[in-house]
Structures are given as structure tokens and as C-alpha cells.
PDB file of C-alpha atoms in Angstrom:
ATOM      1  CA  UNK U   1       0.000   0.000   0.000  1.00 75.00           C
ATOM      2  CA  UNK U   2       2.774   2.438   0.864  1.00 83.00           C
ATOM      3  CA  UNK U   3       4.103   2.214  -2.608  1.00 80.00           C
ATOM      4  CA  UNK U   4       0.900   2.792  -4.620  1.00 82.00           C
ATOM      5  CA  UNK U   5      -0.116   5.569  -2.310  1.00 86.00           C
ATOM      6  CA  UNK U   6       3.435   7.387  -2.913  1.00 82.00           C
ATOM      7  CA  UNK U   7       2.880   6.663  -6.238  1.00 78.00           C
ATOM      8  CA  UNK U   8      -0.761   8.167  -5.899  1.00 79.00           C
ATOM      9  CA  UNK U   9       0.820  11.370  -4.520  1.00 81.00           C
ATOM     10  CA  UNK U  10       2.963  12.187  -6.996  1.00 74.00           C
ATOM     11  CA  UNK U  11       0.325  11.459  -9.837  1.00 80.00           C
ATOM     12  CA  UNK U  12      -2.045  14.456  -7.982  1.00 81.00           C
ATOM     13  CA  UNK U  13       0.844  16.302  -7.601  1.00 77.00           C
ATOM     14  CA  UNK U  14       1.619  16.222 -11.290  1.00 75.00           C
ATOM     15  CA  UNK U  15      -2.387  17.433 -11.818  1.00 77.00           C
ATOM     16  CA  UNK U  16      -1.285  20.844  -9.596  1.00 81.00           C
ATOM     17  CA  UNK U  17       1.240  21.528 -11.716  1.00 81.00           C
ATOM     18  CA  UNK U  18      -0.741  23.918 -13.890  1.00 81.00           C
ATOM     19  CA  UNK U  19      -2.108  25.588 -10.505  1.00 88.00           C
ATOM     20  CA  UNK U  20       1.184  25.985  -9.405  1.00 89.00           C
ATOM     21  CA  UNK U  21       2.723  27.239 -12.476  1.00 89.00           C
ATOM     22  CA  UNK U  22      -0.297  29.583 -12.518  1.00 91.00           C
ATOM     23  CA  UNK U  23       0.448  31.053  -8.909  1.00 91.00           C
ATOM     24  CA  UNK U  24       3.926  31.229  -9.704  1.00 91.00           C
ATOM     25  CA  UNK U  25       3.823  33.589 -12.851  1.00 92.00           C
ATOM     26  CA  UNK U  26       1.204  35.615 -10.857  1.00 91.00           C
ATOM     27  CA  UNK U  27       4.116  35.732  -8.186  1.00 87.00           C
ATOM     28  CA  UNK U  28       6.364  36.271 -10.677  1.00 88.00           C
ATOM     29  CA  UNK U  29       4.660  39.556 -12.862  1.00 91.00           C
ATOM     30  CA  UNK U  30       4.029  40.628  -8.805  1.00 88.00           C
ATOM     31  CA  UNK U  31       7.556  40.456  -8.018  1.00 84.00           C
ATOM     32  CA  UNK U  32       8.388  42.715 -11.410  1.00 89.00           C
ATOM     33  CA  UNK U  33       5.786  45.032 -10.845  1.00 90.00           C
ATOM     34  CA  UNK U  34       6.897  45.658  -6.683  1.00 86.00           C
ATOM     35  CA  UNK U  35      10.313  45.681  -7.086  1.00 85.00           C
ATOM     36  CA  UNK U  36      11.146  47.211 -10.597  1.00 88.00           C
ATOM     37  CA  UNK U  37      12.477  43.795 -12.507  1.00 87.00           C
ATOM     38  CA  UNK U  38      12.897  42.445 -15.545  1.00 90.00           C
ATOM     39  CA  UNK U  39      11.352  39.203 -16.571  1.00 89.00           C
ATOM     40  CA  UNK U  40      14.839  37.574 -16.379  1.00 90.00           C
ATOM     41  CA  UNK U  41      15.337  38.839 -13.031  1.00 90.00           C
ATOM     42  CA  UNK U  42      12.853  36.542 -11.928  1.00 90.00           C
ATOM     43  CA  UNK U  43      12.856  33.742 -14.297  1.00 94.00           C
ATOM     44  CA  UNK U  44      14.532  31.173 -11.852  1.00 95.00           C
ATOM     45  CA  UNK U  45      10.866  30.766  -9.912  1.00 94.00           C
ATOM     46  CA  UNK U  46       9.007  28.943 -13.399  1.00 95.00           C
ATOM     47  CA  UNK U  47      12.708  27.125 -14.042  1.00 97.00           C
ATOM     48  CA  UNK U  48      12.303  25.664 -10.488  1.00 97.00           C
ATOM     49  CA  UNK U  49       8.722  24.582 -11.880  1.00 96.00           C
ATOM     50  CA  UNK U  50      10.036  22.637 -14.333  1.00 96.00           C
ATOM     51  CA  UNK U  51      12.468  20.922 -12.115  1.00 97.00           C
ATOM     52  CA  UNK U  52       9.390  20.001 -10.069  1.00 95.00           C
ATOM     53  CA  UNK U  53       7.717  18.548 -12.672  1.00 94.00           C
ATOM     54  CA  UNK U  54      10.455  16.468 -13.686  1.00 95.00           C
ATOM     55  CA  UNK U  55      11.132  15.527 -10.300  1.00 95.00           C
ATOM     56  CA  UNK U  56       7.473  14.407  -9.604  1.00 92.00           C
ATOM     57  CA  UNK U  57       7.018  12.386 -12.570  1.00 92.00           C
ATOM     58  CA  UNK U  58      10.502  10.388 -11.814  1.00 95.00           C
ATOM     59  CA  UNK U  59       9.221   9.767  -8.119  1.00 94.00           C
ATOM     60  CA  UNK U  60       6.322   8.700  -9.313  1.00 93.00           C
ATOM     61  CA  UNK U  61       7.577   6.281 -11.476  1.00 93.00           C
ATOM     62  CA  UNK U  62      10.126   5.198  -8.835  1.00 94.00           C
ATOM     63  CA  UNK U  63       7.579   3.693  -6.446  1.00 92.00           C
ATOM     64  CA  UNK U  64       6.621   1.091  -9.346  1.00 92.00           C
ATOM     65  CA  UNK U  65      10.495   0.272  -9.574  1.00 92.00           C
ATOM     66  CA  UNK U  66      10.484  -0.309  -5.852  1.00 93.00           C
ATOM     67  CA  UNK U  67       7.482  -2.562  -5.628  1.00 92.00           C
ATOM     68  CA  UNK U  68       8.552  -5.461  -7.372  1.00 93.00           C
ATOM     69  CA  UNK U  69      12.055  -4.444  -5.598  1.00 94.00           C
ATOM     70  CA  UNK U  70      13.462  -7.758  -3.453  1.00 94.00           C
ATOM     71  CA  UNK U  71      14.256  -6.125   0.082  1.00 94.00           C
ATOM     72  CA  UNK U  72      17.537  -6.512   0.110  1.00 95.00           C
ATOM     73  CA  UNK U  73      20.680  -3.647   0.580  1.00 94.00           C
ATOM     74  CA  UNK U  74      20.654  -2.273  -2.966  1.00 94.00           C
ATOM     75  CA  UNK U  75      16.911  -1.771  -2.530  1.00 94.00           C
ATOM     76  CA  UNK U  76      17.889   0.234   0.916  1.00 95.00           C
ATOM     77  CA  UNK U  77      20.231   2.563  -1.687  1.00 94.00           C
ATOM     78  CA  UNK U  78      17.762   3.147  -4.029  1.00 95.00           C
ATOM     79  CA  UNK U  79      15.134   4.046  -1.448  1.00 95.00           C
ATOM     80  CA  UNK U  80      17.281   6.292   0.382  1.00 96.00           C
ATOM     81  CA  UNK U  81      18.091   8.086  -2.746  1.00 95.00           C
ATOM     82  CA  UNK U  82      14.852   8.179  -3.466  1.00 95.00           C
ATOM     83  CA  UNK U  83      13.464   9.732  -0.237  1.00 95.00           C
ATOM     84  CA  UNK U  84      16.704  12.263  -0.316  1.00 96.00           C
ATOM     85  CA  UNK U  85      14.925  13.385  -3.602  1.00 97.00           C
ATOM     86  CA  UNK U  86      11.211  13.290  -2.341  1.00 94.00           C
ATOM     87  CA  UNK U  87      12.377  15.824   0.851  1.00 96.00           C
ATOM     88  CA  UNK U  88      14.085  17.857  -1.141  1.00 97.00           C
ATOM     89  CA  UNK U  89      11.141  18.336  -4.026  1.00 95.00           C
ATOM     90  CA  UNK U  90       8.993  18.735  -0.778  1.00 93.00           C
ATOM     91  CA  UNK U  91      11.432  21.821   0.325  1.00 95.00           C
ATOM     92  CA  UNK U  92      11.469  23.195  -3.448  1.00 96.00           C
ATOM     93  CA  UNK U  93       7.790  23.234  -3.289  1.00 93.00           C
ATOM     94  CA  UNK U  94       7.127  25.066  -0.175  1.00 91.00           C
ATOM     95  CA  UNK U  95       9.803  27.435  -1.302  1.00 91.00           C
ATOM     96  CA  UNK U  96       7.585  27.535  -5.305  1.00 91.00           C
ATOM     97  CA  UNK U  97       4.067  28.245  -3.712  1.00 87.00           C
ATOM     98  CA  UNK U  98       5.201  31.003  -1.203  1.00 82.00           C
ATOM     99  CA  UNK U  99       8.516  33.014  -2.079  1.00 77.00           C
ATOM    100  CA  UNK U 100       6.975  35.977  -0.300  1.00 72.00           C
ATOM    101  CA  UNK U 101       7.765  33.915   2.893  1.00 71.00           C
ATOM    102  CA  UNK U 102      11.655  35.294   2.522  1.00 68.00           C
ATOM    103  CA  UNK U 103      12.549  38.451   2.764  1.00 77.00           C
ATOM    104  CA  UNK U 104      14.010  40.648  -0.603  1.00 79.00           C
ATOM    105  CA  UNK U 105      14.356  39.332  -4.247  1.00 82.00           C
ATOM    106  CA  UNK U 106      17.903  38.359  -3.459  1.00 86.00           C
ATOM    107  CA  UNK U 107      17.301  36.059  -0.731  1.00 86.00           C
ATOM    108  CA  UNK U 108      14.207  34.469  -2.584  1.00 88.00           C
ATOM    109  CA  UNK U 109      16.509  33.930  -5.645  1.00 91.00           C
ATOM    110  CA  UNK U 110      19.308  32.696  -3.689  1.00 93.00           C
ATOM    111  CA  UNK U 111      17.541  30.000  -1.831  1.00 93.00           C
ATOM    112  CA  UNK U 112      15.080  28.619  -4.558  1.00 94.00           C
ATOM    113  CA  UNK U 113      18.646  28.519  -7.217  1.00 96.00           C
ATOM    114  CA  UNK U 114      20.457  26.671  -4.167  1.00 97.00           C
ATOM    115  CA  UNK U 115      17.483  24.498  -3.722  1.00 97.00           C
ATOM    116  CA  UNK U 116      16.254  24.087  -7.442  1.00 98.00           C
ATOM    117  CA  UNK U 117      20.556  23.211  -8.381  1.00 98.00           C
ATOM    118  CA  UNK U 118      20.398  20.681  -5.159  1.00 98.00           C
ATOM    119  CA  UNK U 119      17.005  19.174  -6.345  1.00 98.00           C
ATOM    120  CA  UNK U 120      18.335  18.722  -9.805  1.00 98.00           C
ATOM    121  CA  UNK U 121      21.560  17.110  -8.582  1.00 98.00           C
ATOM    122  CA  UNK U 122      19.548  14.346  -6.642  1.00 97.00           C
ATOM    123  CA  UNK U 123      17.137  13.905  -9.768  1.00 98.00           C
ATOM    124  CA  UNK U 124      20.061  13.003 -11.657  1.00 97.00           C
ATOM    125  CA  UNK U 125      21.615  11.451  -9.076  1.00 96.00           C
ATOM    126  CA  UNK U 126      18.680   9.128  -8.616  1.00 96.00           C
ATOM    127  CA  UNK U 127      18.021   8.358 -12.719  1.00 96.00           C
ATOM    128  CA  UNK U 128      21.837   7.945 -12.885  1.00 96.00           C
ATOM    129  CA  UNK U 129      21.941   4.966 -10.449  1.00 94.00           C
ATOM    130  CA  UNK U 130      18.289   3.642 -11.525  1.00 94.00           C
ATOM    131  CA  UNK U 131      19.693   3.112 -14.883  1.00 95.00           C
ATOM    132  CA  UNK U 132      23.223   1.940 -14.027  1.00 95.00           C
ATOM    133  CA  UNK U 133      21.444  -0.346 -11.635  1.00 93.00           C
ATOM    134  CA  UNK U 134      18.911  -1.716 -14.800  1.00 91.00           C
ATOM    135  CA  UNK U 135      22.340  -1.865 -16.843  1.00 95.00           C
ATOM    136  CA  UNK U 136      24.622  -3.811 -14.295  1.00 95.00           C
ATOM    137  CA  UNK U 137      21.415  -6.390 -13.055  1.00 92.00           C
ATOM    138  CA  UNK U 138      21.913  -5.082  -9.646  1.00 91.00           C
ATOM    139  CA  UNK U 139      18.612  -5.140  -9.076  1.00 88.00           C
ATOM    140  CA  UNK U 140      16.588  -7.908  -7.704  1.00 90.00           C
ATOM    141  CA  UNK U 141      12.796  -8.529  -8.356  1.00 89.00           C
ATOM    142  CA  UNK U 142      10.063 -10.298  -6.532  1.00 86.00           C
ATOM    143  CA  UNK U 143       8.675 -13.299  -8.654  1.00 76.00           C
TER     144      UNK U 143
END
């Protein structure tokens, strides 16, 4: 159960993606208009969008991987790479919806670059191993 409703998560999560890309380019042409900036200026917020939507559709597919997973130590790996990724999409997201939460553009652009550059690392991080792990038969799977 705990893999289909992870699974579940991420597949609603994917169906808020066009409510959160909507709030964020209203955030977005509100940041330009209150501080005086150029579109470019605050361009990182919708990139950090599309990191979220990559990340959510790899999770998603992740959980299947794991199901039919044997528990053994590579499975342990894989998971913990996986739930590194799922925190830190978590932390991009909170950072996504409510950038007003931090205080000046420079601090909201510092933090959601760091975060969106750290969530992107673990992405590929996580696809990296899934595949060398397909490629090398390192993983096991339940008959």
C-alpha cells in the first residue's frame, strides 16, 4: 500500500502543476511590478517549476520500480536516494508556492537557485543509479 499511495501522490501532484505554475507567474509579474524587474530577473521561480515537474514524474515512477524491488541492501540505496529526492522536491515546493515567505528578491533567488541546483543534482543522481542499476542487473525482483 505504501508504494501505490506514494505513487498516488505524486500522480495528484503532477495534476497541480498547472495551478502551481499559474500562482507562480502571478508571483512572478508581482515580483516585477513591486520591485522594478525584468522578466529575467525573476525567471529562476518557473525554471524551479520545471524541475518540479520532472522531479514528480521520476518519483512517481520510482515507487513502481520499488514494488517489485526484493528487500535486500541495494533496494535500501535506491530508497534512500529516493526519499533524499522526495524531501528535497517537498522543500522546493514550499519554497515555489510562497517566495513571499523570505525576505528581498535576493534572498528568494538565492535559496530557490540553491534548492532548485540541489534538487536537480539528486534527480540526476537518482536516474543515474536507476539506470546503471537496470544496466549492471543489480537489481533484484520479486517473482
Amino acid at each position: 500500500m505504501h508504494y501505490f499511495t506514494r505513487y498516488n501522490n505524486h500522480e495528484q501532484s503532477a495534476k497541480f502543476v498547472l495551478n502551481l505554475l499559474e500562482a507562480t507567474e502571478k508571483n512572478m509579474e508581482q515580483l516585477q511590478r513591486e520591485m522594478a524587474l525584468a522578466w529575467i530577473d525573476v525567471v529562476f521561480l518557473k525554471n524551479a517549476v520545471d524541475v518540479l515537474t520532472d522531479c514528480r514524474a521520476a518519483l512517481k515512477w520510482t515507487y513502481v520500480l520499488a514494488y517489485y524491488m526484493v528487500s535486500d541492501n541495494q533496494k535500501v540505496l535506491f530508497e534512500n536516494n529516493q526519499s533524499d529526492l522526495e524531501m528535497a522536491t517537498e522543500q522546493l515546493n514550499e519554497l515555489v508556492e510562497d517566495p513571499s515567505s523570505l525576505t528581498g528578491i535576493g534572498d528568494i533567488k538565492r535559496k530557490v537557485l540553491d534548492m532548485t541546483h540541489y534538487v536537480k543534482a539528486r534527480l540526476d543522481t537518482l536516474l543515474t543509479d536507476t539506470y546503471q542499476g537496470l544496466q549492471e542487473g543489480r537489481w533484484k525482483y520479486e517473482d
